[in-house]
DNA sequence: TTAAATTTCGACCCGATATTCGAAACATAA
DNA sequence: TTATGTTTCGAATATCGGGTCGAAATTTAA
């Protein structure tokens, strides 16, 4: 029998473990991260981690699931209005940019985690992948609708998606990270890029 | 006593091992790649790998060192002429784009390897990092000289570097890799981006 | 207070895999 | 041919680290 109070406490401990795991994963990657180190970081014994999670991979996956769910839920409202695709597009990017600057460690993890993942972890259509696909799908859809409405210049939407994804990633994560990227600067870059492509 | 003929033969075998290692590293990542598998791929016994290299990490590092050295030496000639920064810049990008399309596996490895590297491997200022830094430095220098000469619009060169790096990476490596990125398309994107930024 | 349920933990187990060893195969040169 | 150096390899070793266990600590509820 688990009381309401206990359930909340459990959640808090899971969070604590997840937070410790994030630190270690980000620093060492999935393979080099040891359960002992995660346990130390989270201030629990190793066996306790196994009381809350069934494996190292599960911790990793849960981190991704929660992260992408959070991203999706943050931008979803901005995506509902299909009347002004360009506006929705920019607004969503703006929101993500905000999340990223507030939460650099988490997002660096979310965006680079796929590279540390062996194929096995992708079995069973993981939750986070659904959110990611939904997000990319909507962005590309907005790009296409925007073109149809003349809000964007004509372009190959899939290639443009790659370009924008890379651009976004570069702005926020490349370089020595000394300087912070302001929302304004980001918006300026993307707008300029999208707005002017094809006009030259 | 090592004859000239023998030295060359040795090099050839190292290449053979490196080539096998690249295949495995690219598929499995640094940690999941096993020496047994690399040995099988390179068609040598496992112990032989240790005759030519002292550890798995050394193989990994050597791959990076040679790769970045190759990139640097390919673009260096194009970078010598400081009279036309924009021209040099575009030419260098063009060269790298060519290398990438001809050698996708290697470059995907070179550009994503940092993500699979535990911090320990970065000790001792590795050779490849020097080449990488030199390259980024020169690119940024060209951007700045180009601005001074009025060949580029005014911009923050470091941020622009990040943007172009990300854009480049996105164009070539993001997405499901179904479609190939042609040199023409890449050049069109970058030119358009650089050419139009700031004009809006 | 006390018994049951929940939570915590260090020590252990065990498979995977990097690295070493020593002997065999091969090449070279006298 | 034979002695010396070079290259190859499979078997043996050593280490590391994920996951388990059972006992102890703590909390809950009567």
XYZ file of N, CA and C in Angstrom, chain A:
600
model
N 0.836 -1.222 0.000
C 0.000 0.000 0.000
C 0.868 1.268 0.000
N 0.700 2.046 -1.006
C 1.532 3.249 -1.128
C 0.684 4.502 -0.946
N 0.954 5.220 0.098
C 0.199 6.449 0.362
C 0.579 7.525 -0.653
N -0.243 8.538 -0.690
C -0.008 9.627 -1.630
C 1.325 10.317 -1.313
N 1.523 10.490 -0.017
C 2.752 11.106 0.452
C 3.979 10.313 -0.021
N 3.880 9.006 0.099
C 4.994 8.150 -0.289
C 5.285 8.223 -1.790
N 4.209 8.242 -2.552
C 4.381 8.304 -4.007
C 5.160 9.555 -4.404
N 4.807 10.672 -3.767
C 5.506 11.924 -4.084
C 6.973 11.846 -3.694
N 7.182 11.246 -2.544
C 8.560 11.111 -2.065
C 9.372 10.273 -3.045
N 8.744 9.231 -3.515
C 9.391 8.368 -4.512
C 9.776 9.166 -5.752
N 8.862 9.956 -6.238
C 9.147 10.780 -7.408
C 10.352 11.681 -7.160
N 10.383 12.264 -5.982
C 11.464 13.166 -5.648
C 12.809 12.429 -5.715
N 12.796 11.203 -5.216
C 14.057 10.442 -5.230
C 14.458 10.062 -6.643
N 13.466 9.703 -7.437
C 13.776 9.416 -8.841
C 14.407 10.640 -9.497
N 13.822 11.796 -9.229
C 14.381 13.033 -9.778
C 15.822 13.210 -9.349
N 16.044 12.949 -8.087
C 17.393 13.120 -7.538
C 18.392 12.217 -8.267
N 17.981 10.990 -8.488
C 18.833 10.047 -9.203
C 19.054 10.513 -10.648
N 17.949 10.895 -11.281
C 18.027 11.359 -12.664
C 18.966 12.551 -12.798
N 18.878 13.439 -11.823
C 19.722 14.626 -11.879
C 21.199 14.246 -11.781
N 21.486 13.338 -10.858
C 22.865 12.876 -10.741
C 23.331 12.180 -12.015
N 22.424 11.372 -12.560
C 22.770 10.631 -13.772
C 23.074 11.584 -14.920
N 22.273 12.635 -15.034
C 22.494 13.602 -16.107
C 23.912 14.144 -16.053
N 24.321 14.537 -14.854
C 25.674 15.078 -14.698
C 26.725 14.093 -15.201
N 26.584 12.846 -14.774
C 27.593 11.853 -15.140
C 27.526 11.506 -16.631
N 26.310 11.303 -17.135
C 26.168 10.979 -18.557
C 26.749 12.083 -19.429
N 26.471 13.298 -19.044
C 26.925 14.412 -19.873
C 28.450 14.439 -19.903
N 29.049 14.123 -18.758
C 30.506 14.200 -18.671
C 31.194 12.996 -19.311
N 30.605 11.805 -19.090
C 31.295 10.582 -19.520
C 30.664 9.863 -20.694
N 29.436 10.167 -20.993
C 28.749 9.387 -22.016
C 28.116 8.142 -21.412
N 27.260 7.508 -22.171
C 26.509 6.361 -21.654
C 27.410 5.231 -21.176
N 28.415 4.889 -21.971
C 29.224 3.711 -21.647
C 30.166 3.955 -20.476
N 30.844 5.080 -20.509
C 31.848 5.344 -19.481
C 31.237 5.706 -18.131
N 29.986 6.058 -18.154
C 29.322 6.379 -16.889
C 29.119 5.098 -16.092
N 29.560 5.069 -14.851
C 29.365 3.872 -14.040
C 28.240 4.101 -13.038
N 27.576 3.019 -12.695
C 26.511 3.113 -11.718
C 27.054 3.617 -10.379
N 28.238 3.184 -10.037
C 28.855 3.655 -8.797
C 28.969 5.176 -8.784
N 29.408 5.707 -9.923
C 29.584 7.157 -9.971
C 28.240 7.880 -9.925
N 27.278 7.358 -10.664
C 25.956 7.968 -10.626
C 25.412 7.938 -9.197
N 25.592 6.792 -8.545
C 25.109 6.655 -7.173
C 25.763 7.703 -6.268
N 27.079 7.832 -6.418
C 27.791 8.803 -5.584
C 27.252 10.201 -5.850
N 27.110 10.507 -7.131
C 26.635 11.837 -7.523
C 25.237 12.113 -6.978
N 24.401 11.086 -6.989
C 23.016 11.258 -6.530
C 22.903 11.090 -5.019
N 24.021 10.690 -4.408
C 24.056 10.510 -2.962
C 23.141 9.372 -2.499
N 23.252 8.255 -3.195
C 22.562 7.030 -2.813
C 23.550 5.875 -2.951
N 23.198 4.741 -2.362
C 23.995 3.550 -2.618
C 23.634 2.993 -3.978
N 24.564 2.242 -4.533
C 24.311 1.741 -5.884
C 23.048 0.901 -5.947
N 22.870 0.033 -4.974
C 21.717 -0.871 -5.007
C 20.400 -0.102 -4.992
N 20.425 1.069 -4.382
C 19.195 1.865 -4.329
C 18.745 2.295 -5.724
N 19.740 2.569 -6.571
C 19.369 2.947 -7.938
C 18.546 1.827 -8.566
N 18.923 0.592 -8.240
C 18.217 -0.541 -8.829
C 16.855 -0.768 -8.171
N 16.657 -0.107 -7.070
C 15.340 -0.177 -6.450
C 14.368 0.711 -7.232
N 14.901 1.793 -7.783
C 14.034 2.730 -8.504
C 14.053 2.542 -10.014
N 15.162 2.034 -10.515
C 15.247 1.780 -11.958
C 15.805 0.381 -12.171
N 15.447 -0.189 -13.289
C 15.853 -1.575 -13.468
C 17.211 -1.737 -14.150
N 17.710 -0.669 -14.729
C 19.013 -0.772 -15.376
C 19.576 0.616 -15.684
N 20.812 0.653 -16.029
C 21.439 1.912 -16.420
C 20.731 2.481 -17.643
N 20.445 1.598 -18.579
C 19.760 2.061 -19.794
C 18.415 2.702 -19.461
N 17.702 2.126 -18.520
C 16.393 2.683 -18.204
C 16.520 4.113 -17.692
N 17.539 4.353 -16.902
C 17.761 5.714 -16.417
C 17.995 6.656 -17.594
N 18.845 6.193 -18.474
C 19.168 6.980 -19.668
C 17.911 7.313 -20.465
N 17.131 6.277 -20.741
C 15.908 6.448 -21.522
C 14.927 7.387 -20.819
N 14.788 7.216 -19.520
C 13.840 8.058 -18.773
C 14.227 9.536 -18.872
N 15.527 9.768 -18.841
C 16.020 11.137 -18.983
C 15.588 11.710 -20.333
N 15.754 10.921 -21.366
C 15.351 11.358 -22.704
C 13.847 11.549 -22.795
N 13.105 10.576 -22.288
C 11.652 10.664 -22.371
C 11.130 11.934 -21.706
N 11.577 12.141 -20.489
C 11.088 13.336 -19.764
C 11.492 14.615 -20.478
N 12.741 14.639 -20.965
C 13.229 15.848 -21.630
C 12.435 16.191 -22.872
N 12.259 15.201 -23.727
C 11.544 15.484 -24.973
C 10.081 15.776 -24.733
N 9.507 15.113 -23.718
C 8.121 15.411 -23.367
C 8.011 16.882 -22.979
N 8.981 17.319 -22.188
C 8.976 18.713 -21.746
C 9.075 19.670 -22.931
N 9.978 19.365 -23.849
C 10.102 20.223 -25.027
C 8.778 20.283 -25.777
N 8.236 19.098 -26.027
C 7.002 19.060 -26.813
C 5.885 19.846 -26.147
N 5.734 19.635 -24.866
C 4.644 20.321 -24.173
C 4.851 21.837 -24.121
N 6.115 22.233 -24.162
C 6.381 23.672 -24.147
C 6.010 24.344 -25.461
N 6.253 23.639 -26.552
C 6.002 24.297 -27.840
C 4.619 24.018 -28.406
N 3.976 22.967 -27.887
C 2.699 22.573 -28.477
C 1.700 23.729 -28.624
N 1.508 24.517 -27.589
C 0.528 25.614 -27.718
C 0.825 26.520 -28.901
N 2.102 26.772 -29.119
C 2.468 27.693 -30.197
C 2.192 27.102 -31.574
N 2.010 25.788 -31.612
C 1.892 25.129 -32.909
C 0.449 24.945 -33.368
N -0.484 25.308 -32.500
C -1.859 25.003 -32.823
C -2.450 25.887 -33.913
N -2.006 27.092 -33.941
C -2.546 28.029 -34.927
C -1.912 27.812 -36.300
N -2.701 27.187 -37.179
C -2.158 26.889 -38.496
C -2.406 28.011 -39.500
N -2.890 29.111 -38.997
C -3.177 30.205 -39.922
C -1.926 30.971 -40.303
N -0.979 31.055 -39.355
C 0.240 31.814 -39.623
C 1.472 30.935 -39.388
N 1.754 30.090 -40.344
C 2.838 29.117 -40.173
C 4.169 29.756 -39.796
N 4.536 30.819 -40.452
C 5.834 31.420 -40.164
C 5.899 31.905 -38.727
N 4.813 32.529 -38.320
C 4.760 33.025 -36.954
C 4.895 31.867 -35.950
N 4.155 30.794 -36.175
C 4.236 29.626 -35.289
C 5.646 29.068 -35.263
N 6.214 28.971 -36.433
C 7.554 28.416 -36.560
C 8.552 29.211 -35.716
N 8.542 30.497 -35.903
C 9.489 31.342 -35.185
C 9.227 31.322 -33.686
N 7.971 31.283 -33.347
C 7.619 31.283 -31.925
C 8.119 30.015 -31.245
N 7.935 28.883 -31.933
C 8.401 27.617 -31.369
C 9.916 27.620 -31.198
N 10.606 28.086 -32.214
C 12.061 28.160 -32.108
C 12.467 29.046 -30.938
N 11.741 30.113 -30.825
C 11.994 31.070 -29.755
C 11.846 30.393 -28.390
N 10.789 29.622 -28.267
C 10.547 28.917 -27.005
C 11.671 27.938 -26.701
N 12.037 27.152 -27.698
C 13.098 26.181 -27.474
C 14.405 26.886 -27.119
N 14.652 27.962 -27.824
C 15.860 28.734 -27.497
C 15.875 29.144 -26.040
N 14.718 29.561 -25.551
C 14.621 29.951 -24.148
C 14.901 28.788 -23.213
N 14.279 27.651 -23.518
C 14.513 26.465 -22.695
C 15.996 26.121 -22.668
N 16.596 26.163 -23.847
C 18.005 25.783 -23.942
C 18.885 26.675 -23.078
N 18.690 27.971 -23.207
C 19.565 28.853 -22.421
C 19.362 28.680 -20.930
N 18.146 28.332 -20.538
C 17.899 28.150 -19.111
C 18.408 26.812 -18.593
N 18.724 25.919 -19.487
C 18.897 24.530 -19.084
C 19.935 23.834 -19.942
N 21.024 24.541 -20.129
C 22.022 24.103 -21.105
C 22.436 22.642 -20.965
N 22.749 22.237 -19.748
C 23.231 20.870 -19.548
C 22.240 19.839 -20.068
N 20.992 19.983 -19.645
C 19.973 19.028 -20.075
C 19.857 18.973 -21.593
N 19.833 20.130 -22.211
C 19.590 20.132 -23.649
C 20.787 19.662 -24.444
N 21.952 19.967 -23.942
C 23.130 19.435 -24.606
C 23.058 17.911 -24.582
N 22.609 17.408 -23.457
C 22.429 15.954 -23.355
C 21.368 15.451 -24.333
N 20.218 16.103 -24.317
C 19.126 15.636 -25.177
C 19.508 15.623 -26.650
N 20.261 16.628 -27.054
C 20.569 16.737 -28.474
C 21.777 15.904 -28.908
N 22.592 15.479 -27.963
C 23.748 14.681 -28.371
C 23.600 13.214 -27.975
N 22.585 12.920 -27.162
C 22.410 11.549 -26.691
C 22.320 10.513 -27.817
N 21.602 10.822 -28.896
C 21.507 9.807 -29.947
C 22.873 9.269 -30.379
N 23.872 10.166 -30.382
C 25.204 9.717 -30.803
C 25.829 8.725 -29.834
N 25.397 8.750 -28.598
C 26.010 7.787 -27.681
C 25.191 6.493 -27.549
N 24.143 6.397 -28.343
C 23.240 5.263 -28.174
C 23.500 4.110 -29.120
N 23.730 2.918 -28.566
C 23.787 1.730 -29.412
C 22.391 1.416 -29.925
N 22.324 0.826 -31.092
C 21.038 0.566 -31.731
C 20.028 -0.114 -30.840
N 20.494 -0.970 -29.955
C 19.583 -1.744 -29.112
C 18.602 -0.857 -28.349
N 19.083 0.316 -27.941
C 18.223 1.199 -27.149
C 17.085 1.806 -27.952
N 17.121 1.608 -29.261
C 16.073 2.210 -30.077
C 14.930 1.231 -30.339
N 15.077 0.033 -29.877
C 14.016 -0.966 -30.068
C 12.738 -0.525 -29.346
N 11.612 -0.935 -29.886
C 10.347 -0.682 -29.209
C 9.868 0.754 -29.280
N 10.263 1.471 -30.323
C 9.766 2.842 -30.525
C 9.680 3.623 -29.218
N 10.788 4.070 -28.713
C 10.807 4.752 -27.411
C 9.991 6.042 -27.421
N 9.467 6.350 -26.258
C 8.617 7.530 -26.100
C 9.265 8.791 -26.643
N 10.510 9.019 -26.233
C 11.162 10.278 -26.616
C 11.246 10.430 -28.121
N 11.427 9.296 -28.823
C 11.548 9.372 -30.274
C 10.238 9.833 -30.908
N 9.150 9.422 -30.310
C 7.847 9.888 -30.788
C 7.726 11.401 -30.709
N 8.078 11.925 -29.546
C 8.002 13.384 -29.386
C 8.916 14.083 -30.383
N 10.118 13.535 -30.522
C 11.067 14.156 -31.441
C 10.511 14.151 -32.868
N 9.993 13.001 -33.277
C 9.430 12.916 -34.626
C 8.259 13.865 -34.811
N 7.394 13.887 -33.790
C 6.244 14.779 -33.876
C 6.723 16.211 -34.084
N 7.726 16.584 -33.306
C 8.239 17.948 -33.377
C 8.806 18.256 -34.767
N 9.705 17.379 -35.237
C 10.278 17.620 -36.554
C 9.195 17.642 -37.623
N 8.243 16.729 -37.471
C 7.157 16.677 -38.441
C 6.398 17.987 -38.505
N 6.061 18.515 -37.341
C 5.292 19.752 -37.317
C 6.101 20.905 -37.898
N 7.393 20.960 -37.529
C 8.227 22.033 -38.070
C 8.248 21.977 -39.599
N 8.461 20.779 -40.103
C 8.521 20.666 -41.554
C 7.178 21.006 -42.188
N 6.104 20.565 -41.512
C 4.775 20.907 -41.992
C 4.574 22.418 -42.060
N 5.007 23.098 -41.002
C 4.851 24.551 -40.975
C 5.617 25.205 -42.124
N 6.813 24.662 -42.361
C 7.620 25.191 -43.449
C 6.863 25.046 -44.766
N 6.271 23.876 -44.967
C 5.558 23.624 -46.228
C 4.294 24.467 -46.348
N 3.562 24.544 -45.237
C 2.354 25.390 -45.276
C 2.723 26.846 -45.507
N 3.820 27.233 -44.861
C 4.280 28.616 -45.034
C 4.640 28.916 -46.475
N 5.248 27.950 -47.120
C 5.575 28.134 -48.532
C 4.319 28.277 -49.369
N 3.367 27.372 -49.081
C 2.118 27.403 -49.837
C 1.423 28.755 -49.687
N 1.530 29.317 -48.520
C 0.887 30.617 -48.260
C 1.760 31.787 -48.680
N 2.988 31.476 -49.149
C 3.867 32.552 -49.579
C 4.580 33.258 -48.445
N 4.505 32.679 -47.245
C 5.210 33.320 -46.127
C 6.697 32.982 -46.108
N 7.012 31.876 -46.735
C 8.424 31.495 -46.908
C 8.694 31.409 -48.400
N 9.940 31.647 -48.785
C 10.286 31.410 -50.194
C 10.231 29.915 -50.483
N 10.062 29.565 -51.727
C 10.042 28.157 -52.115
C 11.389 27.503 -51.818
N 11.339 26.314 -51.276
C 12.586 25.596 -50.974
C 12.270 24.134 -50.735
N 13.323 23.328 -50.651
C 13.123 21.921 -50.314
C 13.026 21.826 -48.799
N 11.837 21.503 -48.335
C 11.620 21.611 -46.894
C 12.514 20.674 -46.078
N 12.814 19.484 -46.596
C 13.626 18.567 -45.793
C 15.065 19.054 -45.655
N 15.595 19.568 -46.743
C 16.966 20.097 -46.673
C 17.004 21.333 -45.777
N 15.982 22.156 -45.924
C 15.926 23.354 -45.088
C 15.837 22.973 -43.613
N 15.121 21.919 -43.329
C 15.040 21.454 -41.942
C 16.424 21.094 -41.398
N 17.175 20.398 -42.216
C 18.520 20.032 -41.787
C 19.359 21.275 -41.537
N 19.225 22.221 -42.468
C 20.021 23.435 -42.354
C 19.676 24.184 -41.071
N 18.384 24.309 -40.826
C 17.966 25.049 -39.634
C 18.350 24.301 -38.363
N 18.169 22.979 -38.397
C 18.580 22.173 -37.242
C 20.049 22.370 -36.937
N 20.865 22.291 -37.969
C 22.306 22.479 -37.786
C 22.642 23.871 -37.306
N 22.002 24.837 -37.927
C 22.243 26.233 -37.564
C 21.924 26.465 -36.089
N 20.776 25.979 -35.700
C 20.334 26.109 -34.314
C 21.343 25.465 -33.365
N 21.710 24.250 -33.722
C 22.659 23.514 -32.891
C 23.986 24.261 -32.809
N 24.439 24.734 -33.946
C 25.711 25.463 -33.970
C 25.672 26.694 -33.101
N 24.585 27.452 -33.221
C 24.484 28.697 -32.465
C 24.554 28.445 -30.964
N 23.870 27.385 -30.538
C 23.789 27.181 -29.098
C 24.903 26.337 -28.507
N 25.396 25.397 -29.306
C 26.290 24.425 -28.679
C 27.720 24.409 -29.189
N 27.948 24.906 -30.389
C 29.323 24.861 -30.874
C 30.179 25.930 -30.205
N 31.462 25.872 -30.500
C 32.356 26.863 -29.925
C 32.653 26.546 -28.489
N 33.390 27.399 -27.847
C 33.832 27.103 -26.494
C 32.794 27.447 -25.440
N 31.630 27.873 -25.893
C 30.561 28.138 -24.954
C 30.845 29.270 -23.982
N 31.814 30.096 -24.329
C 32.124 31.203 -23.424
C 30.956 32.183 -23.359
N 30.447 32.500 -24.543
C 29.383 33.488 -24.584
C 28.011 32.831 -24.652
N 27.060 33.451 -24.066
C 25.686 32.965 -24.143
C 25.040 33.490 -25.414
N 24.168 32.667 -25.948
C 23.444 33.087 -27.139
C 22.125 33.690 -26.713
N 21.907 34.930 -27.069
C 20.644 35.550 -26.679
C 19.536 35.136 -27.635
N 18.333 35.174 -27.113
C 17.200 34.844 -27.976
C 17.161 35.767 -29.194
N 17.461 37.008 -28.958
C 17.387 37.986 -30.041
C 18.333 37.610 -31.180
N 19.586 37.310 -30.781
C 20.566 36.989 -31.808
C 20.132 35.773 -32.616
N 19.654 34.768 -31.878
C 19.206 33.574 -32.580
C 18.120 33.899 -33.593
N 17.149 34.634 -33.114
C 16.023 34.950 -33.983
C 16.475 35.726 -35.216
N 17.414 36.603 -34.978
C 17.942 37.414 -36.070
C 18.577 36.516 -37.133
N 19.378 35.570 -36.658
C 20.049 34.665 -37.591
C 19.055 33.853 -38.406
N 18.134 33.221 -37.665
C 17.203 32.339 -38.362
C 16.316 33.125 -39.319
N 15.790 34.214 -38.829
C 14.926 35.026 -39.691
C 15.665 35.445 -40.945
N 16.863 35.926 -40.697
C 17.653 36.392 -41.836
C 17.866 35.273 -42.833
N 18.175 34.092 -42.289
C 18.449 32.948 -43.147
C 17.216 32.547 -43.946
N 16.135 32.322 -43.219
C 14.909 31.908 -43.900
C 14.388 33.006 -44.808
N 14.384 34.187 -44.281
C 13.787 35.301 -44.999
C 14.474 35.602 -46.312
N 15.785 35.431 -46.320
C 16.506 35.864 -47.506
C 16.860 34.750 -48.458
N 16.743 33.519 -47.996
C 17.147 32.437 -48.884
C 16.341 32.482 -50.163
N 17.037 32.384 -51.271
C 16.350 32.366 -52.549
C 16.185 33.738 -53.189
N 16.486 34.782 -52.428
C 16.345 36.140 -52.982
C 17.586 36.623 -53.707
N 18.700 35.909 -53.532
C 19.965 36.451 -54.045
C 20.057 36.391 -55.556
